Amino acid sequence: MKAILFLLLIASQLLSFAQKFEANYDEAKMPAYSLPDPLKFNDGSQIVGKKDWTRRRSELYKIFETEVFGVTPDWKGALEVTKLSLKEDALNGLAKRKEVRLEFKKGEQKVAITVLIYLPKKSKKGPLFVGYNFDGNHTTTTEADVLKPDSWVANNKELGITDHRANEAGRGKSSSGWPLKEILKRGFGVATAYYGDVDPDFNDGFKDGIHPLLDTKRDSTSWGSIAAWSWGLSRIMDYLTNDKDVNAKKIIVIGHSRLGKASLWAGASDPRFAMVIANNSGCGGAALSKRIYGETVGSINSAFPHWFCDNFKKYNRREDLLPIDQHELLALIAPRPVYIASAQDDKWADPKGEFLSCVYASPVYEFLGGKKFPAMEMPPLNTPAIGDISYHIRPGKHDITLYDWNCYMDFASSYFRVKTN
Ligand code: GCU
């Protein structure tokens, strides 16, 4: 009898698990939804002048803080910078390369972010991309002397990791997503760090990473891991503003996938980022949540309960109740340029939902004197729609490719007037 009951319990759990995670990929099955208007105050009144936008923006920002990403505590501590290496002729003389460690301490606890920086030798102080990598700085480059992370990394068959420690097998394995030579030849610099240095990406009750150093108490509005990664991007920015080889006014924050979600929140939170790029950022990134297509609020919160604040879980299967949607995350970046990109086969990230966020963020850019987003319909494949908000969709799977980078560089070159070497 006990055994039967046990089996029934398992079966019912499996059923509810399957129901919870069944993704909708049919536009016809989407619920009717209406999106909140970013140009209306919470009380429904219309914003009129530019000053009103400042007030409306803080209303919106607060909702994203308390209902989505969580509130990031103030960081009042000191940033300790250690220069780890300097190479004047990296990548066959193409770049000056540096590694620096940024250290944060509270009592015995400390967190250290190792930043790998490549600067083009030929063009000084050009724009610079800053973004995280998934598996360690050494995976972005084939150069043998770039440091591996000391922090926890996910086990990964392809990278030969079985003990949560990075090893040599991973060196250069993500270099297709980091086309360093192409980037440097076009006059851009790159700064990258392993995102797990800031907060290891697993659900540990916020015991490791940066959370315990900043948290005094936690509640339903406390920051999750995405906000922590965004915070780390701002600390890298703190360092870059003091690096005399870098023009701090031309820093572009970039991220792929979950790291694209982090780059959007970093861009919304820190106005020093001059441009924001989110590649295949999907749910909780650029994709509209209320469409219920591909990954939903419920599925992301179940699979990654540590990414957002606990309040976000109120909207599991109740996206209709969300007081914001993701077009308003893009609006928080206005009037700075933002570039969103999708991949055709990346249905989980809802390419159309990513595109529609651009459409519905456009009125805010226009209100602030920017250009209207130039597409009302999804543009054809490999045909970027370029404006203050830019968008493209390319064929292929969830990934960041040379094509994506070339689009970002074309856009940033014209924006920052970069001369190619
Ligand atoms: C999962 C997750 C996505 C995320 C992606 C990634 O697929 O569901 O939300 O963007 O991982 O970061 O690769």
Short mmCIF file of C-alpha atoms and ligand atoms in Angstrom, two decimals:
data_model
loop_
_atom_site.label_atom_id
_atom_site.label_comp_id
_atom_site.label_asym_id
_atom_site.label_seq_id
_atom_site.Cartn_x
_atom_site.Cartn_y
_atom_site.Cartn_z
CA MET A 1 0.00 0.00 0.00
CA LYS A 2 2.76 2.41 1.04
CA ALA A 3 4.60 1.66 -2.16
CA ILE A 4 1.51 2.42 -4.27
CA LEU A 5 0.94 5.71 -2.45
CA PHE A 6 4.57 6.58 -2.96
CA LEU A 7 4.34 5.84 -6.69
CA LEU A 8 1.15 7.91 -6.96
CA LEU A 9 2.90 10.80 -5.23
CA ILE A 10 5.87 10.61 -7.60
CA ALA A 11 3.51 10.40 -10.62
CA SER A 12 1.53 13.45 -9.51
CA GLN A 13 4.73 15.40 -8.89
CA LEU A 14 6.02 14.48 -12.34
CA LEU A 15 2.72 15.59 -13.84
CA SER A 16 2.75 18.98 -12.12
CA PHE A 17 6.41 19.39 -13.06
CA ALA A 18 5.56 18.70 -16.72
CA GLN A 19 2.58 21.09 -16.58
CA LYS A 20 4.68 23.78 -15.01
CA PHE A 21 7.39 23.59 -17.61
CA GLU A 22 5.38 23.01 -20.75
CA ALA A 23 6.38 25.92 -22.94
CA ASN A 24 4.01 27.52 -25.41
CA TYR A 25 5.38 28.03 -28.91
CA ASP A 26 2.10 28.87 -30.58
CA GLU A 27 1.20 32.55 -31.06
CA ALA A 28 -2.46 31.54 -31.30
CA LYS A 29 -2.33 30.10 -27.78
CA MET A 30 -0.96 33.23 -26.18
CA PRO A 31 -3.36 35.01 -23.83
CA ALA A 32 -4.62 38.47 -24.76
CA TYR A 33 -2.36 40.87 -22.89
CA SER A 34 -2.00 44.59 -22.52
CA LEU A 35 1.29 46.26 -21.78
CA PRO A 36 1.81 49.02 -19.26
CA ASP A 37 2.54 52.42 -20.82
CA PRO A 38 6.00 53.63 -19.77
CA LEU A 39 4.93 57.24 -20.36
CA LYS A 40 2.16 57.08 -17.74
CA PHE A 41 2.74 57.41 -14.01
CA ASN A 42 1.65 54.59 -11.73
CA ASP A 43 -1.52 56.61 -10.98
CA GLY A 44 -2.42 56.59 -14.69
CA SER A 45 -1.60 60.23 -15.42
CA GLN A 46 0.33 61.06 -18.58
CA ILE A 47 3.87 62.41 -18.35
CA VAL A 48 4.22 65.76 -20.07
CA GLY A 49 7.66 67.37 -19.83
CA LYS A 50 11.15 65.91 -19.65
CA LYS A 51 11.26 66.53 -15.90
CA ASP A 52 8.26 64.22 -15.55
CA TRP A 53 10.36 61.48 -17.14
CA THR A 54 12.87 61.71 -14.27
CA ARG A 55 10.06 61.08 -11.80
CA ARG A 56 8.44 58.38 -13.93
CA ARG A 57 11.82 56.72 -14.46
CA SER A 58 12.36 56.42 -10.72
CA GLU A 59 8.90 54.91 -10.30
CA LEU A 60 9.69 52.32 -12.96
CA TYR A 61 13.17 51.63 -11.62
CA LYS A 62 11.73 51.02 -8.18
CA ILE A 63 9.25 48.47 -9.53
CA PHE A 64 12.03 46.58 -11.31
CA GLU A 65 14.03 46.65 -8.08
CA THR A 66 11.34 45.49 -5.71
CA GLU A 67 9.42 43.11 -8.01
CA VAL A 68 11.99 41.72 -10.44
CA PHE A 69 15.76 41.92 -9.82
CA GLY A 70 15.77 42.91 -6.14
CA VAL A 71 17.26 45.89 -4.37
CA THR A 72 21.05 46.11 -4.46
CA PRO A 73 22.41 47.27 -1.10
CA ASP A 74 24.74 50.26 -1.09
CA TRP A 75 28.39 49.43 -1.43
CA LYS A 76 30.41 51.73 0.75
CA GLY A 77 33.53 49.66 0.96
CA ALA A 78 36.83 50.21 -0.75
CA LEU A 79 37.88 48.58 -3.95
CA GLU A 80 41.35 47.12 -3.69
CA VAL A 81 43.03 46.83 -7.06
CA THR A 82 46.00 44.56 -7.73
CA LYS A 83 47.77 44.52 -11.07
CA LEU A 84 48.38 40.88 -11.87
CA SER A 85 49.99 41.06 -15.29
CA LEU A 86 50.85 43.33 -18.16
CA LYS A 87 51.84 42.26 -21.65
CA GLU A 88 52.65 44.91 -24.25
CA ASP A 89 52.47 42.64 -27.27
CA ALA A 90 49.62 40.22 -26.71
CA LEU A 91 47.89 38.43 -29.59
CA ASN A 92 50.96 38.76 -31.86
CA GLY A 93 51.40 42.43 -31.17
CA LEU A 94 47.77 43.38 -31.75
CA ALA A 95 47.02 44.34 -28.17
CA LYS A 96 48.23 45.49 -24.83
CA ARG A 97 46.88 43.00 -22.30
CA LYS A 98 46.31 43.41 -18.59
CA GLU A 99 44.89 41.31 -15.80
CA VAL A 100 43.73 43.08 -12.66
CA ARG A 101 42.14 41.79 -9.49
CA LEU A 102 39.38 43.78 -7.83
CA GLU A 103 38.96 42.73 -4.22
CA PHE A 104 36.11 43.33 -1.80
CA LYS A 105 36.42 42.43 1.87
CA LYS A 106 34.21 42.20 4.91
CA GLY A 107 35.89 40.71 7.95
CA GLU A 108 37.19 37.32 6.90
CA GLN A 109 35.01 37.18 3.81
CA LYS A 110 36.30 38.36 0.49
CA VAL A 111 35.32 38.34 -3.13
CA ALA A 112 37.78 38.92 -5.96
CA ILE A 113 37.00 39.60 -9.60
CA THR A 114 39.81 39.02 -12.08
CA VAL A 115 39.40 41.27 -15.10
CA LEU A 116 41.14 40.49 -18.38
CA ILE A 117 41.62 43.55 -20.57
CA TYR A 118 42.77 43.77 -24.18
CA LEU A 119 43.40 47.20 -25.69
CA PRO A 120 44.20 47.74 -29.36
CA LYS A 121 47.82 48.86 -29.85
CA LYS A 122 47.05 51.02 -32.85
CA SER A 123 44.09 53.06 -31.70
CA LYS A 124 44.31 54.54 -28.26
CA LYS A 125 41.36 55.09 -25.98
CA GLY A 126 38.71 53.84 -28.36
CA PRO A 127 35.41 52.33 -27.20
CA LEU A 128 35.63 49.24 -25.05
CA PHE A 129 33.24 46.32 -24.61
CA VAL A 130 32.83 45.08 -21.07
CA GLY A 131 31.05 41.82 -20.42
CA TYR A 132 31.19 38.60 -18.47
CA ASN A 133 32.22 35.21 -19.71
CA PHE A 134 30.56 31.96 -18.57
CA ASP A 135 33.50 29.69 -17.74
CA GLY A 136 36.61 31.73 -16.97
CA ASN A 137 38.79 34.31 -18.70
CA HIS A 138 41.07 31.57 -20.03
CA THR A 139 38.17 30.15 -22.09
CA THR A 140 37.86 33.38 -24.09
CA THR A 141 41.42 33.29 -25.45
CA THR A 142 43.93 30.77 -26.69
CA GLU A 143 46.78 32.68 -25.03
CA ALA A 144 48.47 30.23 -22.69
CA ASP A 145 49.29 32.65 -19.88
CA VAL A 146 45.84 34.09 -19.17
CA LEU A 147 44.75 33.17 -15.65
CA LYS A 148 42.10 30.60 -14.88
CA PRO A 149 39.53 31.44 -12.18
CA ASP A 150 40.06 30.17 -8.63
CA SER A 151 36.37 30.39 -7.84
CA TRP A 152 33.65 27.76 -8.18
CA VAL A 153 32.79 26.84 -11.78
CA ALA A 154 29.98 24.61 -13.02
CA ASN A 155 30.92 21.05 -13.88
CA ASN A 156 31.05 20.71 -17.62
CA LYS A 157 31.86 17.63 -19.73
CA GLU A 158 33.05 19.60 -22.71
CA LEU A 159 35.46 21.59 -20.56
CA GLY A 160 36.49 18.49 -18.60
CA ILE A 161 35.38 19.94 -15.26
CA THR A 162 34.23 17.43 -12.67
CA ASP A 163 35.31 19.06 -9.39
CA HIS A 164 34.04 22.63 -9.84
CA ARG A 165 37.57 23.81 -10.58
CA ALA A 166 38.64 25.30 -13.91
CA ASN A 167 41.43 23.48 -15.72
CA GLU A 168 43.51 23.74 -18.88
CA ALA A 169 41.02 21.79 -21.01
CA GLY A 170 38.84 24.89 -21.13
CA ARG A 171 41.47 27.23 -22.54
CA GLY A 172 40.17 28.96 -25.68
CA LYS A 173 36.97 26.86 -25.70
CA SER A 174 34.69 29.95 -25.79
CA SER A 175 36.85 31.92 -28.20
CA SER A 176 34.21 31.78 -30.96
CA GLY A 177 32.03 33.93 -28.70
CA TRP A 178 34.96 36.28 -28.08
CA PRO A 179 36.40 37.12 -31.53
CA LEU A 180 39.22 39.11 -29.94
CA LYS A 181 41.34 39.64 -33.05
CA GLU A 182 38.41 40.95 -35.07
CA ILE A 183 37.35 43.23 -32.22
CA LEU A 184 40.85 44.62 -31.67
CA LYS A 185 41.52 45.08 -35.38
CA ARG A 186 38.46 47.27 -35.56
CA GLY A 187 39.81 49.52 -32.82
CA PHE A 188 37.74 48.30 -29.86
CA GLY A 189 39.03 47.18 -26.50
CA VAL A 190 37.57 44.31 -24.46
CA ALA A 191 37.32 43.76 -20.72
CA THR A 192 35.91 40.48 -19.48
CA ALA A 193 35.56 38.67 -16.17
CA TYR A 194 34.15 35.32 -15.08
CA TYR A 195 30.63 35.97 -13.74
CA GLY A 196 31.02 33.34 -11.01
CA ASP A 197 33.78 35.45 -9.44
CA VAL A 198 30.99 37.79 -8.31
CA ASP A 199 28.39 35.18 -7.47
CA PRO A 200 28.64 31.47 -8.25
CA ASP A 201 25.61 30.50 -10.30
CA PHE A 202 23.81 28.04 -8.04
CA ASN A 203 21.13 28.29 -5.43
CA ASP A 204 23.00 28.38 -2.12
CA GLY A 205 20.71 30.70 -0.16
CA PHE A 206 23.02 33.63 -0.93
CA LYS A 207 25.74 32.32 1.36
CA ASP A 208 28.61 32.70 -1.09
CA GLY A 209 29.67 35.32 -3.62
CA ILE A 210 29.09 39.00 -2.99
CA HIS A 211 25.67 38.78 -1.28
CA PRO A 212 26.85 38.09 2.30
CA LEU A 213 29.34 40.96 2.09
CA LEU A 214 26.64 43.51 1.37
CA ASP A 215 23.50 42.04 2.94
CA THR A 216 22.42 43.06 6.41
CA LYS A 217 19.10 41.23 6.26
CA ARG A 218 17.20 39.60 3.42
CA ASP A 219 13.52 39.87 2.50
CA SER A 220 11.27 39.42 -0.53
CA THR A 221 12.83 42.45 -2.22
CA SER A 222 16.47 41.44 -1.71
CA TRP A 223 18.73 41.21 -4.72
CA GLY A 224 19.25 37.98 -6.59
CA SER A 225 22.19 36.78 -8.64
CA ILE A 226 21.42 38.80 -11.77
CA ALA A 227 21.51 42.02 -9.74
CA ALA A 228 24.77 40.85 -8.18
CA TRP A 229 26.32 40.26 -11.60
CA SER A 230 25.12 43.72 -12.68
CA TRP A 231 26.68 45.18 -9.54
CA GLY A 232 29.97 43.54 -10.49
CA LEU A 233 29.84 45.17 -13.92
CA SER A 234 29.60 48.54 -12.18
CA ARG A 235 32.62 47.71 -10.03
CA ILE A 236 34.56 46.84 -13.19
CA MET A 237 33.38 50.21 -14.49
CA ASP A 238 34.77 51.84 -11.29
CA TYR A 239 38.13 50.33 -12.13
CA LEU A 240 37.96 51.31 -15.81
CA THR A 241 37.24 54.94 -14.98
CA ASN A 242 40.62 55.01 -13.22
CA ASP A 243 42.59 53.19 -15.90
CA LYS A 244 44.45 55.82 -17.87
CA ASP A 245 44.46 53.65 -21.00
CA VAL A 246 40.66 53.66 -21.15
CA ASN A 247 38.15 56.28 -22.25
CA ALA A 248 35.46 55.87 -19.60
CA LYS A 249 32.93 57.73 -21.76
CA LYS A 250 32.96 55.01 -24.40
CA ILE A 251 32.20 51.88 -22.44
CA ILE A 252 29.71 49.43 -23.92
CA VAL A 253 28.24 46.79 -21.63
CA ILE A 254 27.50 43.52 -23.41
CA GLY A 255 26.15 40.14 -22.38
CA HIS A 256 24.78 36.94 -23.84
CA SER A 257 21.79 35.08 -22.44
CA ARG A 258 21.62 35.28 -18.62
CA LEU A 259 24.55 37.67 -18.89
CA GLY A 260 22.49 39.74 -21.34
CA LYS A 261 19.85 40.04 -18.61
CA ALA A 262 22.66 41.26 -16.32
CA SER A 263 23.95 43.75 -18.90
CA LEU A 264 20.46 45.26 -19.30
CA TRP A 265 20.04 45.68 -15.56
CA ALA A 266 23.58 47.09 -15.30
CA GLY A 267 22.77 49.55 -18.10
CA ALA A 268 19.52 50.55 -16.41
CA SER A 269 21.24 50.95 -13.01
CA ASP A 270 24.47 52.66 -14.03
CA PRO A 271 24.33 55.61 -16.44
CA ARG A 272 28.09 55.46 -16.98
CA PHE A 273 27.57 52.66 -19.52
CA ALA A 274 27.34 54.61 -22.77
CA MET A 275 25.75 51.75 -24.73
CA VAL A 276 24.02 48.50 -23.77
CA ILE A 277 23.93 45.24 -25.73
CA ALA A 278 21.84 42.18 -24.86
CA ASN A 279 22.31 39.11 -27.05
CA ASN A 280 19.59 36.41 -26.84
CA SER A 281 18.66 37.68 -23.36
CA GLY A 282 15.13 36.19 -23.34
CA CYS A 283 12.91 35.98 -20.27
CA GLY A 284 13.85 38.54 -17.60
CA GLY A 285 15.97 40.24 -20.29
CA ALA A 286 14.55 41.83 -23.41
CA ALA A 287 11.62 39.43 -24.03
CA LEU A 288 8.13 40.55 -22.99
CA SER A 289 6.90 38.39 -20.10
CA LYS A 290 3.19 38.85 -20.72
CA ARG A 291 3.30 37.05 -24.08
CA ILE A 292 3.74 33.65 -22.38
CA TYR A 293 5.86 32.28 -25.19
CA GLY A 294 8.92 30.08 -24.61
CA GLU A 295 10.42 30.56 -21.16
CA THR A 296 7.95 32.05 -18.68
CA VAL A 297 8.31 33.78 -15.33
CA GLY A 298 7.21 30.54 -13.65
CA SER A 299 9.73 28.38 -15.46
CA ILE A 300 12.67 30.74 -14.94
CA ASN A 301 11.88 31.10 -11.24
CA SER A 302 11.59 27.34 -10.81
CA ALA A 303 14.80 26.50 -12.66
CA PHE A 304 16.80 29.44 -11.29
CA PRO A 305 15.22 30.46 -7.97
CA HIS A 306 18.28 32.56 -7.10
CA TRP A 307 18.32 34.85 -10.15
CA PHE A 308 15.59 37.33 -9.19
CA CYS A 309 14.08 38.63 -5.94
CA ASP A 310 11.48 36.50 -4.17
CA ASN A 311 8.71 38.95 -5.10
CA PHE A 312 9.17 37.98 -8.76
CA LYS A 313 7.80 34.54 -7.86
CA LYS A 314 4.39 36.14 -7.23
CA TYR A 315 4.08 36.35 -11.00
CA ASN A 316 4.65 32.65 -11.68
CA ARG A 317 1.75 31.80 -14.02
CA ARG A 318 0.35 35.29 -13.22
CA GLU A 319 2.29 37.43 -15.66
CA ASP A 320 -0.93 39.39 -16.20
CA LEU A 321 -0.40 40.86 -12.71
CA LEU A 322 3.08 42.20 -13.45
CA PRO A 323 3.02 45.99 -13.06
CA ILE A 324 5.82 46.34 -15.63
CA ASP A 325 7.05 44.49 -18.68
CA GLN A 326 10.48 44.21 -20.21
CA HIS A 327 10.07 47.03 -22.78
CA GLU A 328 10.25 49.25 -19.71
CA LEU A 329 13.64 47.80 -18.83
CA LEU A 330 14.88 49.07 -22.20
CA ALA A 331 13.13 52.39 -21.52
CA LEU A 332 15.19 52.76 -18.33
CA ILE A 333 18.32 52.87 -20.52
CA ALA A 334 16.99 55.75 -22.69
CA PRO A 335 18.28 57.92 -24.22
CA ARG A 336 21.48 55.86 -24.38
CA PRO A 337 21.65 53.44 -27.31
CA VAL A 338 20.59 49.86 -26.70
CA TYR A 339 21.01 46.92 -29.09
CA ILE A 340 18.88 43.76 -28.75
CA ALA A 341 19.51 40.63 -30.79
CA SER A 342 17.76 37.30 -31.29
CA ALA A 343 18.51 34.00 -32.99
CA GLN A 344 15.85 32.36 -35.17
CA ASP A 345 16.03 28.93 -33.50
CA ASP A 346 16.23 30.36 -29.99
CA LYS A 347 12.47 30.01 -29.45
CA TRP A 348 12.96 29.58 -25.70
CA ALA A 349 14.10 33.24 -25.57
CA ASP A 350 11.07 34.38 -27.66
CA PRO A 351 12.68 36.36 -30.51
CA LYS A 352 9.42 38.13 -31.30
CA GLY A 353 9.01 39.15 -27.65
CA GLU A 354 12.55 40.57 -27.74
CA PHE A 355 11.70 42.50 -30.90
CA LEU A 356 8.41 43.84 -29.50
CA SER A 357 10.18 45.23 -26.45
CA CYS A 358 12.13 47.45 -28.85
CA VAL A 359 8.89 48.59 -30.52
CA TYR A 360 7.23 49.43 -27.20
CA ALA A 361 10.29 51.11 -25.67
CA SER A 362 10.54 53.43 -28.67
CA PRO A 363 8.00 56.03 -27.43
CA VAL A 364 10.28 56.77 -24.47
CA TYR A 365 13.30 57.30 -26.74
CA GLU A 366 11.18 59.53 -28.99
CA PHE A 367 9.87 61.45 -25.98
CA LEU A 368 13.47 62.16 -24.99
CA GLY A 369 14.32 63.39 -28.48
CA GLY A 370 15.73 60.14 -29.85
CA LYS A 371 14.99 58.32 -33.09
CA LYS A 372 11.89 56.20 -33.56
CA PHE A 373 12.69 52.49 -33.68
CA PRO A 374 12.73 51.87 -37.44
CA ALA A 375 10.69 48.63 -37.65
CA MET A 376 7.08 47.82 -36.85
CA GLU A 377 7.35 44.23 -38.15
CA MET A 378 10.14 41.75 -37.39
CA PRO A 379 12.92 42.58 -39.86
CA PRO A 380 14.08 39.80 -42.20
CA LEU A 381 16.98 37.62 -41.06
CA ASN A 382 20.39 39.30 -41.08
CA THR A 383 18.84 42.72 -41.69
CA PRO A 384 19.52 44.90 -38.65
CA ALA A 385 17.02 47.64 -37.80
CA ILE A 386 19.29 50.44 -36.64
CA GLY A 387 18.33 53.39 -34.47
CA ASP A 388 18.88 54.49 -30.89
CA ILE A 389 17.25 51.15 -30.20
CA SER A 390 18.67 48.60 -32.63
CA TYR A 391 17.67 45.01 -33.29
CA HIS A 392 18.59 42.06 -35.44
CA ILE A 393 17.65 38.43 -35.79
CA ARG A 394 20.02 35.97 -37.44
CA PRO A 395 19.57 32.34 -38.43
CA GLY A 396 20.82 29.68 -36.04
CA LYS A 397 20.78 28.77 -32.40
CA HIS A 398 21.16 30.43 -29.02
CA ASP A 399 24.73 31.76 -29.15
CA ILE A 400 26.83 34.84 -29.67
CA THR A 401 28.55 34.68 -33.04
CA LEU A 402 30.93 36.72 -35.16
CA TYR A 403 27.90 37.94 -37.11
CA ASP A 404 26.41 39.34 -33.87
CA TRP A 405 29.69 40.99 -32.91
CA ASN A 406 30.08 42.50 -36.39
CA CYS A 407 26.62 44.06 -36.11
CA TYR A 408 27.44 45.46 -32.67
CA MET A 409 30.76 46.81 -33.92
CA ASP A 410 29.18 48.39 -37.01
CA PHE A 411 26.63 50.09 -34.79
CA ALA A 412 29.16 51.20 -32.17
CA SER A 413 31.63 52.35 -34.84
CA SER A 414 29.13 54.75 -36.30
CA TYR A 415 27.93 55.86 -32.87
CA PHE A 416 31.42 56.47 -31.49
CA ARG A 417 32.92 57.37 -34.90
CA VAL A 418 35.61 54.73 -34.73
CA LYS A 419 38.24 54.55 -37.42
CA THR A 420 39.17 50.97 -38.34
CA ASN A 421 42.89 50.23 -38.20
C1 GCU B 1 18.62 28.94 -19.65
C2 GCU B 1 17.63 29.93 -19.08
C3 GCU B 1 17.64 31.25 -19.84
C4 GCU B 1 19.06 31.77 -19.96
C5 GCU B 1 19.95 30.70 -20.53
C6 GCU B 1 21.44 31.06 -20.54
O1 GCU B 1 18.19 28.52 -20.90
O2 GCU B 1 16.37 29.32 -19.08
O3 GCU B 1 16.84 32.21 -19.20
O4 GCU B 1 19.08 32.94 -20.72
O5 GCU B 1 19.87 29.54 -19.73
O6 GCU B 1 21.88 31.90 -19.80
O7 GCU B 1 22.15 30.39 -21.29
#
